[in-house]
Short mmCIF file of C-alpha atoms in Angstrom, two decimals:
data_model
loop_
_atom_site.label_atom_id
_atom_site.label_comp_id
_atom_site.label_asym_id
_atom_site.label_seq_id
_atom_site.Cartn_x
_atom_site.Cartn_y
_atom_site.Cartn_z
CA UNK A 86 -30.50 48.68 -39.02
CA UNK A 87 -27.84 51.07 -37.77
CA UNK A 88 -27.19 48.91 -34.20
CA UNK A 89 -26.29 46.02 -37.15
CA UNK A 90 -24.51 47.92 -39.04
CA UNK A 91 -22.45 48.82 -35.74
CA UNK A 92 -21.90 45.65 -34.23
CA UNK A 93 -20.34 44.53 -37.59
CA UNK A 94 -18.06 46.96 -37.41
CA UNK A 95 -17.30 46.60 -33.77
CA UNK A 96 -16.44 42.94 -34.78
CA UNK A 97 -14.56 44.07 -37.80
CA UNK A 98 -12.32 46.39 -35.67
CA UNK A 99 -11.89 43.59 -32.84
CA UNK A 100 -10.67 41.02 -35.43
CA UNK A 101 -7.83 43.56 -36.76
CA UNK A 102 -7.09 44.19 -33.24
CA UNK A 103 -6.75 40.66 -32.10
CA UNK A 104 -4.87 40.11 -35.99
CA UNK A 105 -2.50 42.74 -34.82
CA UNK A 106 -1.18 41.28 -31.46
CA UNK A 107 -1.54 37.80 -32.37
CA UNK A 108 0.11 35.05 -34.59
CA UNK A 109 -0.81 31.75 -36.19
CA UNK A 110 0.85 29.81 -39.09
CA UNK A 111 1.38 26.53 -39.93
CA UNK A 112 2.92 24.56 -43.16
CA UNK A 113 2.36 21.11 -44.30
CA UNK A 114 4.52 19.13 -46.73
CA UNK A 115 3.73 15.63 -47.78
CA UNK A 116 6.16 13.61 -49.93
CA UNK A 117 4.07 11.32 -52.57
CA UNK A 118 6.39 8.32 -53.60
CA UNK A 119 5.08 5.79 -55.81
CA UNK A 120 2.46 3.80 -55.50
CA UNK A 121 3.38 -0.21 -55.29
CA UNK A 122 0.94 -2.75 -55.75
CA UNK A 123 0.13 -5.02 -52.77
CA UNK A 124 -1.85 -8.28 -53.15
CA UNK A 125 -2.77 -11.00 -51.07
CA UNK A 126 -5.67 -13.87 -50.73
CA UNK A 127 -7.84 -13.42 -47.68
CA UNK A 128 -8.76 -16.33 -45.65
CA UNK A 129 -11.69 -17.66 -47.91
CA UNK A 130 -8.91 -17.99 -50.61
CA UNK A 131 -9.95 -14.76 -52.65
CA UNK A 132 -7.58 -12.55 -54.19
CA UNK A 133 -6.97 -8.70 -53.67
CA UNK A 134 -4.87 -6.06 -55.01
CA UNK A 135 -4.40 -3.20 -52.77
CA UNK A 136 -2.51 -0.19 -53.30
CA UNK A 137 0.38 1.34 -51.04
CA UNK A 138 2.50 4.66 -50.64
CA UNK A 139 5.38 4.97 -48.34
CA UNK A 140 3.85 7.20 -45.90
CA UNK A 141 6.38 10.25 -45.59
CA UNK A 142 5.07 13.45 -44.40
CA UNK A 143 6.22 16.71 -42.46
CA UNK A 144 4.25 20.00 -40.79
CA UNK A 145 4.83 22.08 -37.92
CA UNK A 146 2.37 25.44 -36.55
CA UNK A 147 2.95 28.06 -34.57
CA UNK A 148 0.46 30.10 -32.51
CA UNK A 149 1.52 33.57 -30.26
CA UNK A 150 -1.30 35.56 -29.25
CA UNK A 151 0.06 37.73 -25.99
CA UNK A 152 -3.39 38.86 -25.51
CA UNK A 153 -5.10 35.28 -24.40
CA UNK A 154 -1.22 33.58 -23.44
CA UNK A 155 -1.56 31.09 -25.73
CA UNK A 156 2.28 30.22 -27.46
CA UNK A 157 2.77 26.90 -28.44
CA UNK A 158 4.67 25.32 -31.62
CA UNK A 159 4.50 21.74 -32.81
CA UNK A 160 6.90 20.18 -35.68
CA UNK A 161 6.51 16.55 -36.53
CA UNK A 162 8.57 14.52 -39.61
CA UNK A 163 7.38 10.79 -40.40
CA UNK A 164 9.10 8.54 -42.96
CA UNK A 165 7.58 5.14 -42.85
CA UNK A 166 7.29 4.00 -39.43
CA UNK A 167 9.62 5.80 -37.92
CA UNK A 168 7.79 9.41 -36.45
CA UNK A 169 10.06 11.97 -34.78
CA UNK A 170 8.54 15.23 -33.20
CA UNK A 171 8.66 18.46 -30.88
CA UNK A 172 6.11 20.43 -29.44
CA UNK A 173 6.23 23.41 -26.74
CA UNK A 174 4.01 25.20 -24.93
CA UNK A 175 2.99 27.82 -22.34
CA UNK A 176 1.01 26.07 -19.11
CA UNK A 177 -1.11 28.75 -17.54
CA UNK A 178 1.26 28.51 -14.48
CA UNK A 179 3.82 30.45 -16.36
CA UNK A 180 5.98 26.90 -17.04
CA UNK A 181 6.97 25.95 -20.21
CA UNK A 182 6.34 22.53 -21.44
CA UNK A 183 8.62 20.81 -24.14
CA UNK A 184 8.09 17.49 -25.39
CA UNK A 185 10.71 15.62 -27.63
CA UNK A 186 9.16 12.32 -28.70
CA UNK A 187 9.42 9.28 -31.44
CA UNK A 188 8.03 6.70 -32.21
CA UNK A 189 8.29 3.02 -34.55
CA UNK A 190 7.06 -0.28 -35.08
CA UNK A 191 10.15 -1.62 -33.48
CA UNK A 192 10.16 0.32 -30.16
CA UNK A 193 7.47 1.61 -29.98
CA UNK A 194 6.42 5.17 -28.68
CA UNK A 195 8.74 7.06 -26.18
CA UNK A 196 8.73 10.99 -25.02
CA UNK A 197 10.93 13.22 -23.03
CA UNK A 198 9.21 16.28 -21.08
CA UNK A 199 10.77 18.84 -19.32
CA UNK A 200 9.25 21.41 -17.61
CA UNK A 201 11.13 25.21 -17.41
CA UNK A 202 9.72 28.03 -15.09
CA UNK A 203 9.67 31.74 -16.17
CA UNK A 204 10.11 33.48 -13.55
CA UNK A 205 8.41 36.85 -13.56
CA UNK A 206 10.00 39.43 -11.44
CA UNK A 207 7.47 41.77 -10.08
CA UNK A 208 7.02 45.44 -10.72
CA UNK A 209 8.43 47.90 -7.72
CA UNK A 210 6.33 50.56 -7.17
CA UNK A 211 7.94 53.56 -6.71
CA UNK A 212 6.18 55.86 -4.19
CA UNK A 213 6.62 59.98 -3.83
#
């Protein structure tokens, strides 16, 4: 009972830990317009009503954990068919990634990446 009792609390203090150094959030907003009535006969000449929404929408997240090197953010916005977005993030290579892209019924789906290095300037060591 008392090794259980332990290795909960060794996870317990490893999740504050890991809470402490790292970061997630992420927020979601969707617009609900009003719903218009769609109807149309199919092929065998029967009739159907659908329903529609203008699809509008937004959300972005964020993640920054130094411990495991994993930073990225995404933010996308979509109103209609038009969808405009950003996201960044760390490659394991030390490069950062960042990707503008958009897309629409109209011209279709199109992205710009660029690629930045951080360069990391070694520690000098200092000898006595």
């Amino acid at each position: 009972m008392f090794s259980k009792v332990l290795c909960l609390l060794v996870v317990a203090a490893v999740a504050v830990v890991a809470k402490e150094h790292a970061h997630s959030s992420q927020h979601i907003h969707k617009h609900d317009g009003h719903h218009t009535e769609v109807s149309y006969k199919d092929k065998h000449g029967h009739h159907h009503v659908d329903y529609y929404t203008h699809p509008k929408y937004e959300f972005k997240y964020e993640v920054k954990d130094p411990h495991t090197h994993d930073f990225k953010t995404q933010h996308e916005h979509r109103d209609g068919d038009s969808v405009k977005g950003h996201y960044a993030l760390h490659d394991p290579d030390g490069t950062r990634r960042d990707v503008h892209y958009h897309a629409d019924k109209h011209t279709g789906f199109h992205a710009e990446v660029k690629h930045s290095t951080h360069h990391i300037v070694p520690k000098k060591h200092h000898h006595h």
